[in-house]
Structures are given as C-alpha cells and as structure tokens.
Amino acid sequence: MTTTNDTTATATTATARLDYARTVPKVFRAMIALDAAARAGLDPALVELVQMRTSQLNNCAYCLDMHAKDARKAGETDERIYLLPVWHEAPAGVYSERERAALALAEEITRIGGGVSDPVYARAAAHFAEEELAQLISVCFTINTWNRINIATRKTPGTL
C-alpha cells in the first residue's frame, strides 16, 4: 500500500486477495439471491443511485465503477452521476424529493454510528409505501455487504 503526503488519502496497489465467488460459492449465490430480492419492485435507476452513493461512502471502487456503468446503461445522465457525492447541494430538480429521501436514508444506514434519525426515516416513509421502504432498506444493507466483501478481497474495478 502506498500513501500520499496527505495522511487521509491512501492508494492501494495490491492485487486481489481471493476470488470470493469461487471460494465460497454458496455464500456468493445467497448474496446474489438476496440482492435480487432486495431490489424487486423498486425503480432500477433509484437502486443504482443508492448503490453508487453507498459505495462512495464506503470507498468501494469496484462497486462504484460497476453501478455507475449500470446506471449509464439504464439511461442515467452524467450530470446526476457526477453530482451524486454532493447531492445535498445539487440544484433543485436534479434529484427528485423521493430520490433525496432515499439517498438520505442510505447515508444514515451506511453511517450507522448514530442510527437512522426519526426525521430521515419519516421523510423516506412519506415517499415510499411500507413494502417499498422495506425493499429500500434491504438494498442499503445489501450494497453495504457487497462493499465490505469487495473491499476485503480487493476486487479490482472493471473486472468480474
């Protein structure tokens, strides 16, 4: 691992540690099934936004790369992808109120230290029916798990 002069920035130059899918195929298949179940019934573009934002927060380059590509294939605009790290400050109309509620919830689930606040939960509940909200929460914990798997195994962006 190499570091820059800024002690907060590091760059990993090591190769992948193991092939997770090959090493624990039952767990991997279970994760694939969980991921599919979590996203069922939700707008695919919203799912990609949530997965990209969570991957940004977790510094998971592999997942961020994959979900940005998937978002583009699904018709997502460069503007919305580029502004995602600063969605709070993005001009009105770039992200809908429903998307903003989902992103706020995803951030608090990812930064679980203080839990999910009542205002953020209520905001999400105002924009999502109960089943959709449960699905959204499931997408959040699933992408957090994928991020941790891919970071731990040093999965390389752009590889399968």
PDB file of C-alpha atoms in Angstrom:
ATOM      1  CA  MET A   1       0.000   0.000   0.000  1.00  0.00           C
ATOM      2  CA  THR A   2       1.316   3.449  -0.843  1.00  0.00           C
ATOM      3  CA  THR A   3       0.292   6.669   0.810  1.00  0.00           C
ATOM      4  CA  THR A   4       0.403  10.272  -0.274  1.00  0.00           C
ATOM      5  CA  ASN A   5       1.661  13.197   1.808  1.00  0.00           C
ATOM      6  CA  ASP A   6      -1.930  13.722   2.941  1.00  0.00           C
ATOM      7  CA  THR A   7      -2.411  11.186   5.733  1.00  0.00           C
ATOM      8  CA  THR A   8      -6.109  10.830   4.914  1.00  0.00           C
ATOM      9  CA  ALA A   9      -5.560   9.677   1.321  1.00  0.00           C
ATOM     10  CA  THR A  10      -4.245   6.226   0.521  1.00  0.00           C
ATOM     11  CA  ALA A  11      -3.933   4.290  -2.701  1.00  0.00           C
ATOM     12  CA  THR A  12      -3.951   0.534  -2.825  1.00  0.00           C
ATOM     13  CA  THR A  13      -1.574  -1.021  -5.317  1.00  0.00           C
ATOM     14  CA  ALA A  14      -2.001  -4.645  -4.178  1.00  0.00           C
ATOM     15  CA  THR A  15      -3.763  -7.251  -6.248  1.00  0.00           C
ATOM     16  CA  ALA A  16      -6.976  -9.020  -5.355  1.00  0.00           C
ATOM     17  CA  ARG A  17      -6.714 -11.321  -2.362  1.00  0.00           C
ATOM     18  CA  LEU A  18      -9.071 -14.133  -3.335  1.00  0.00           C
ATOM     19  CA  ASP A  19     -11.861 -14.989  -5.706  1.00  0.00           C
ATOM     20  CA  TYR A  20     -14.814 -14.781  -3.319  1.00  0.00           C
ATOM     21  CA  ALA A  21     -17.355 -16.285  -5.732  1.00  0.00           C
ATOM     22  CA  ARG A  22     -15.148 -19.289  -6.408  1.00  0.00           C
ATOM     23  CA  THR A  23     -14.018 -19.756  -2.819  1.00  0.00           C
ATOM     24  CA  VAL A  24     -17.455 -19.644  -1.138  1.00  0.00           C
ATOM     25  CA  PRO A  25     -19.940 -20.286  -3.947  1.00  0.00           C
ATOM     26  CA  LYS A  26     -22.897 -21.000  -1.631  1.00  0.00           C
ATOM     27  CA  VAL A  27     -22.463 -17.685   0.165  1.00  0.00           C
ATOM     28  CA  PHE A  28     -21.949 -15.865  -3.121  1.00  0.00           C
ATOM     29  CA  ARG A  29     -25.115 -17.359  -4.640  1.00  0.00           C
ATOM     30  CA  ALA A  30     -27.027 -16.441  -1.475  1.00  0.00           C
ATOM     31  CA  MET A  31     -25.789 -12.849  -1.797  1.00  0.00           C
ATOM     32  CA  ILE A  32     -26.875 -12.751  -5.452  1.00  0.00           C
ATOM     33  CA  ALA A  33     -30.335 -14.007  -4.457  1.00  0.00           C
ATOM     34  CA  LEU A  34     -30.547 -11.507  -1.584  1.00  0.00           C
ATOM     35  CA  ASP A  35     -29.532  -8.678  -3.899  1.00  0.00           C
ATOM     36  CA  ALA A  36     -32.208  -9.643  -6.441  1.00  0.00           C
ATOM     37  CA  ALA A  37     -34.863  -9.930  -3.745  1.00  0.00           C
ATOM     38  CA  ALA A  38     -33.881  -6.580  -2.215  1.00  0.00           C
ATOM     39  CA  ARG A  39     -34.270  -4.629  -5.452  1.00  0.00           C
ATOM     40  CA  ALA A  40     -37.506  -6.320  -6.581  1.00  0.00           C
ATOM     41  CA  GLY A  41     -40.233  -3.783  -7.209  1.00  0.00           C
ATOM     42  CA  LEU A  42     -38.019  -0.701  -6.902  1.00  0.00           C
ATOM     43  CA  ASP A  43     -37.145   1.674  -9.727  1.00  0.00           C
ATOM     44  CA  PRO A  44     -33.819   0.397 -11.129  1.00  0.00           C
ATOM     45  CA  ALA A  45     -32.465   3.947 -11.530  1.00  0.00           C
ATOM     46  CA  LEU A  46     -33.160   4.666  -7.850  1.00  0.00           C
ATOM     47  CA  VAL A  47     -31.444   1.431  -6.852  1.00  0.00           C
ATOM     48  CA  GLU A  48     -28.342   2.395  -8.845  1.00  0.00           C
ATOM     49  CA  LEU A  49     -28.222   5.851  -7.229  1.00  0.00           C
ATOM     50  CA  VAL A  50     -28.450   4.334  -3.753  1.00  0.00           C
ATOM     51  CA  GLN A  51     -25.811   1.742  -4.578  1.00  0.00           C
ATOM     52  CA  MET A  52     -23.434   4.336  -6.029  1.00  0.00           C
ATOM     53  CA  ARG A  53     -23.837   6.695  -3.075  1.00  0.00           C
ATOM     54  CA  THR A  54     -23.310   3.917  -0.554  1.00  0.00           C
ATOM     55  CA  SER A  55     -20.243   2.708  -2.456  1.00  0.00           C
ATOM     56  CA  GLN A  56     -18.850   6.258  -2.431  1.00  0.00           C
ATOM     57  CA  LEU A  57     -19.274   6.479   1.336  1.00  0.00           C
ATOM     58  CA  ASN A  58     -17.626   3.092   1.822  1.00  0.00           C
ATOM     59  CA  ASN A  59     -14.791   3.830  -0.643  1.00  0.00           C
ATOM     60  CA  CYS A  60     -15.616   0.741  -2.681  1.00  0.00           C
ATOM     61  CA  ALA A  61     -14.141   1.445  -6.101  1.00  0.00           C
ATOM     62  CA  TYR A  62     -15.289  -1.877  -7.562  1.00  0.00           C
ATOM     63  CA  CYS A  63     -18.970  -1.350  -6.710  1.00  0.00           C
ATOM     64  CA  LEU A  64     -18.906   2.328  -7.642  1.00  0.00           C
ATOM     65  CA  ASP A  65     -17.448   1.517 -11.052  1.00  0.00           C
ATOM     66  CA  MET A  66     -19.943  -1.285 -11.669  1.00  0.00           C
ATOM     67  CA  HIS A  67     -23.028   0.660 -10.571  1.00  0.00           C
ATOM     68  CA  ALA A  68     -22.031   3.814 -12.450  1.00  0.00           C
ATOM     69  CA  LYS A  69     -21.758   1.728 -15.620  1.00  0.00           C
ATOM     70  CA  ASP A  70     -25.083   0.031 -14.887  1.00  0.00           C
ATOM     71  CA  ALA A  71     -26.704   3.412 -14.239  1.00  0.00           C
ATOM     72  CA  ARG A  72     -25.481   4.747 -17.582  1.00  0.00           C
ATOM     73  CA  LYS A  73     -26.813   1.645 -19.356  1.00  0.00           C
ATOM     74  CA  ALA A  74     -30.160   2.289 -17.667  1.00  0.00           C
ATOM     75  CA  GLY A  75     -30.175   5.856 -19.047  1.00  0.00           C
ATOM     76  CA  GLU A  76     -28.786   7.780 -16.078  1.00  0.00           C
ATOM     77  CA  THR A  77     -27.235  11.127 -17.044  1.00  0.00           C
ATOM     78  CA  ASP A  78     -23.622  12.111 -16.464  1.00  0.00           C
ATOM     79  CA  GLU A  79     -24.795  15.189 -14.538  1.00  0.00           C
ATOM     80  CA  ARG A  80     -26.649  13.114 -11.948  1.00  0.00           C
ATOM     81  CA  ILE A  81     -23.757  10.662 -11.624  1.00  0.00           C
ATOM     82  CA  TYR A  82     -21.186  13.458 -11.229  1.00  0.00           C
ATOM     83  CA  LEU A  83     -23.284  15.371  -8.693  1.00  0.00           C
ATOM     84  CA  LEU A  84     -24.108  12.347  -6.550  1.00  0.00           C
ATOM     85  CA  PRO A  85     -21.317  12.928  -3.981  1.00  0.00           C
ATOM     86  CA  VAL A  86     -22.801  16.381  -3.345  1.00  0.00           C
ATOM     87  CA  TRP A  87     -26.467  15.583  -3.891  1.00  0.00           C
ATOM     88  CA  HIS A  88     -27.382  17.736  -0.854  1.00  0.00           C
ATOM     89  CA  GLU A  89     -26.096  20.808  -2.720  1.00  0.00           C
ATOM     90  CA  ALA A  90     -27.303  19.829  -6.195  1.00  0.00           C
ATOM     91  CA  PRO A  91     -29.679  22.318  -7.810  1.00  0.00           C
ATOM     92  CA  ALA A  92     -33.406  21.748  -7.413  1.00  0.00           C
ATOM     93  CA  GLY A  93     -34.714  19.340  -9.989  1.00  0.00           C
ATOM     94  CA  VAL A  94     -31.533  17.298 -10.384  1.00  0.00           C
ATOM     95  CA  TYR A  95     -32.808  14.714  -7.892  1.00  0.00           C
ATOM     96  CA  SER A  96     -36.477  14.266  -7.028  1.00  0.00           C
ATOM     97  CA  GLU A  97     -37.673  14.536  -3.433  1.00  0.00           C
ATOM     98  CA  ARG A  98     -38.208  10.768  -3.465  1.00  0.00           C
ATOM     99  CA  GLU A  99     -34.595  10.221  -4.565  1.00  0.00           C
ATOM    100  CA  ARG A 100     -33.331  12.675  -1.961  1.00  0.00           C
ATOM    101  CA  ALA A 101     -35.273  10.833   0.750  1.00  0.00           C
ATOM    102  CA  ALA A 102     -33.771   7.519  -0.408  1.00  0.00           C
ATOM    103  CA  LEU A 103     -30.238   8.949  -0.507  1.00  0.00           C
ATOM    104  CA  ALA A 104     -30.581  10.440   2.979  1.00  0.00           C
ATOM    105  CA  LEU A 105     -31.784   7.097   4.322  1.00  0.00           C
ATOM    106  CA  ALA A 106     -28.961   5.238   2.570  1.00  0.00           C
ATOM    107  CA  GLU A 107     -26.390   7.599   4.074  1.00  0.00           C
ATOM    108  CA  GLU A 108     -27.692   7.116   7.614  1.00  0.00           C
ATOM    109  CA  ILE A 109     -27.867   3.339   7.227  1.00  0.00           C
ATOM    110  CA  THR A 110     -24.295   3.337   5.895  1.00  0.00           C
ATOM    111  CA  ARG A 111     -23.003   5.667   8.627  1.00  0.00           C
ATOM    112  CA  ILE A 112     -24.859   3.655  11.246  1.00  0.00           C
ATOM    113  CA  GLY A 113     -22.974   5.237  14.192  1.00  0.00           C
ATOM    114  CA  GLY A 114     -25.927   7.307  15.350  1.00  0.00           C
ATOM    115  CA  GLY A 115     -28.631   5.121  13.881  1.00  0.00           C
ATOM    116  CA  VAL A 116     -31.291   6.287  11.462  1.00  0.00           C
ATOM    117  CA  SER A 117     -32.809   9.502  12.757  1.00  0.00           C
ATOM    118  CA  ASP A 118     -36.558   9.930  13.080  1.00  0.00           C
ATOM    119  CA  PRO A 119     -36.659  12.840  10.597  1.00  0.00           C
ATOM    120  CA  VAL A 120     -34.782  10.892   7.901  1.00  0.00           C
ATOM    121  CA  TYR A 121     -36.920   7.803   8.439  1.00  0.00           C
ATOM    122  CA  ALA A 122     -40.134   9.851   8.372  1.00  0.00           C
ATOM    123  CA  ARG A 123     -39.015  11.580   5.167  1.00  0.00           C
ATOM    124  CA  ALA A 124     -38.412   8.222   3.499  1.00  0.00           C
ATOM    125  CA  ALA A 125     -41.697   6.824   4.833  1.00  0.00           C
ATOM    126  CA  ALA A 126     -43.507   9.807   3.318  1.00  0.00           C
ATOM    127  CA  HIS A 127     -42.178   8.934  -0.156  1.00  0.00           C
ATOM    128  CA  PHE A 128     -42.268   5.132  -0.068  1.00  0.00           C
ATOM    129  CA  ALA A 129     -45.060   2.702   0.742  1.00  0.00           C
ATOM    130  CA  GLU A 130     -44.214   0.352   3.609  1.00  0.00           C
ATOM    131  CA  GLU A 131     -43.144  -2.535   1.338  1.00  0.00           C
ATOM    132  CA  GLU A 132     -41.057  -0.208  -0.847  1.00  0.00           C
ATOM    133  CA  LEU A 133     -39.399   1.217   2.251  1.00  0.00           C
ATOM    134  CA  ALA A 134     -38.538  -2.281   3.441  1.00  0.00           C
ATOM    135  CA  GLN A 135     -37.115  -3.042  -0.032  1.00  0.00           C
ATOM    136  CA  LEU A 136     -35.070   0.178   0.056  1.00  0.00           C
ATOM    137  CA  ILE A 137     -33.656  -0.701   3.476  1.00  0.00           C
ATOM    138  CA  SER A 138     -32.796  -4.131   2.059  1.00  0.00           C
ATOM    139  CA  VAL A 139     -30.966  -2.550  -0.890  1.00  0.00           C
ATOM    140  CA  CYS A 140     -28.990  -0.444   1.588  1.00  0.00           C
ATOM    141  CA  PHE A 141     -27.827  -3.338   3.726  1.00  0.00           C
ATOM    142  CA  THR A 142     -27.136  -5.494   0.683  1.00  0.00           C
ATOM    143  CA  ILE A 143     -24.874  -2.942  -1.021  1.00  0.00           C
ATOM    144  CA  ASN A 144     -23.100  -2.306   2.282  1.00  0.00           C
ATOM    145  CA  THR A 145     -22.380  -6.051   2.455  1.00  0.00           C
ATOM    146  CA  TRP A 146     -21.169  -6.156  -1.169  1.00  0.00           C
ATOM    147  CA  ASN A 147     -18.911  -3.169  -0.446  1.00  0.00           C
ATOM    148  CA  ARG A 148     -17.361  -4.939   2.516  1.00  0.00           C
ATOM    149  CA  ILE A 149     -16.816  -8.171   0.558  1.00  0.00           C
ATOM    150  CA  ASN A 150     -15.193  -6.348  -2.348  1.00  0.00           C
ATOM    151  CA  ILE A 151     -13.037  -4.122  -0.155  1.00  0.00           C
ATOM    152  CA  ALA A 152     -11.867  -7.050   1.972  1.00  0.00           C
ATOM    153  CA  THR A 153     -10.955  -9.088  -1.100  1.00  0.00           C
ATOM    154  CA  ARG A 154      -9.589  -6.079  -3.032  1.00  0.00           C
ATOM    155  CA  LYS A 155     -11.849  -6.689  -6.011  1.00  0.00           C
ATOM    156  CA  THR A 156     -10.453  -4.694  -8.923  1.00  0.00           C
ATOM    157  CA  PRO A 157     -12.757  -2.177 -10.671  1.00  0.00           C
ATOM    158  CA  GLY A 158     -13.644  -3.242 -14.186  1.00  0.00           C
ATOM    159  CA  THR A 159     -13.266  -6.967 -13.512  1.00  0.00           C
ATOM    160  CA  LEU A 160     -15.942  -9.593 -13.000  1.00  0.00           C
TER     161      LEU A 160
END
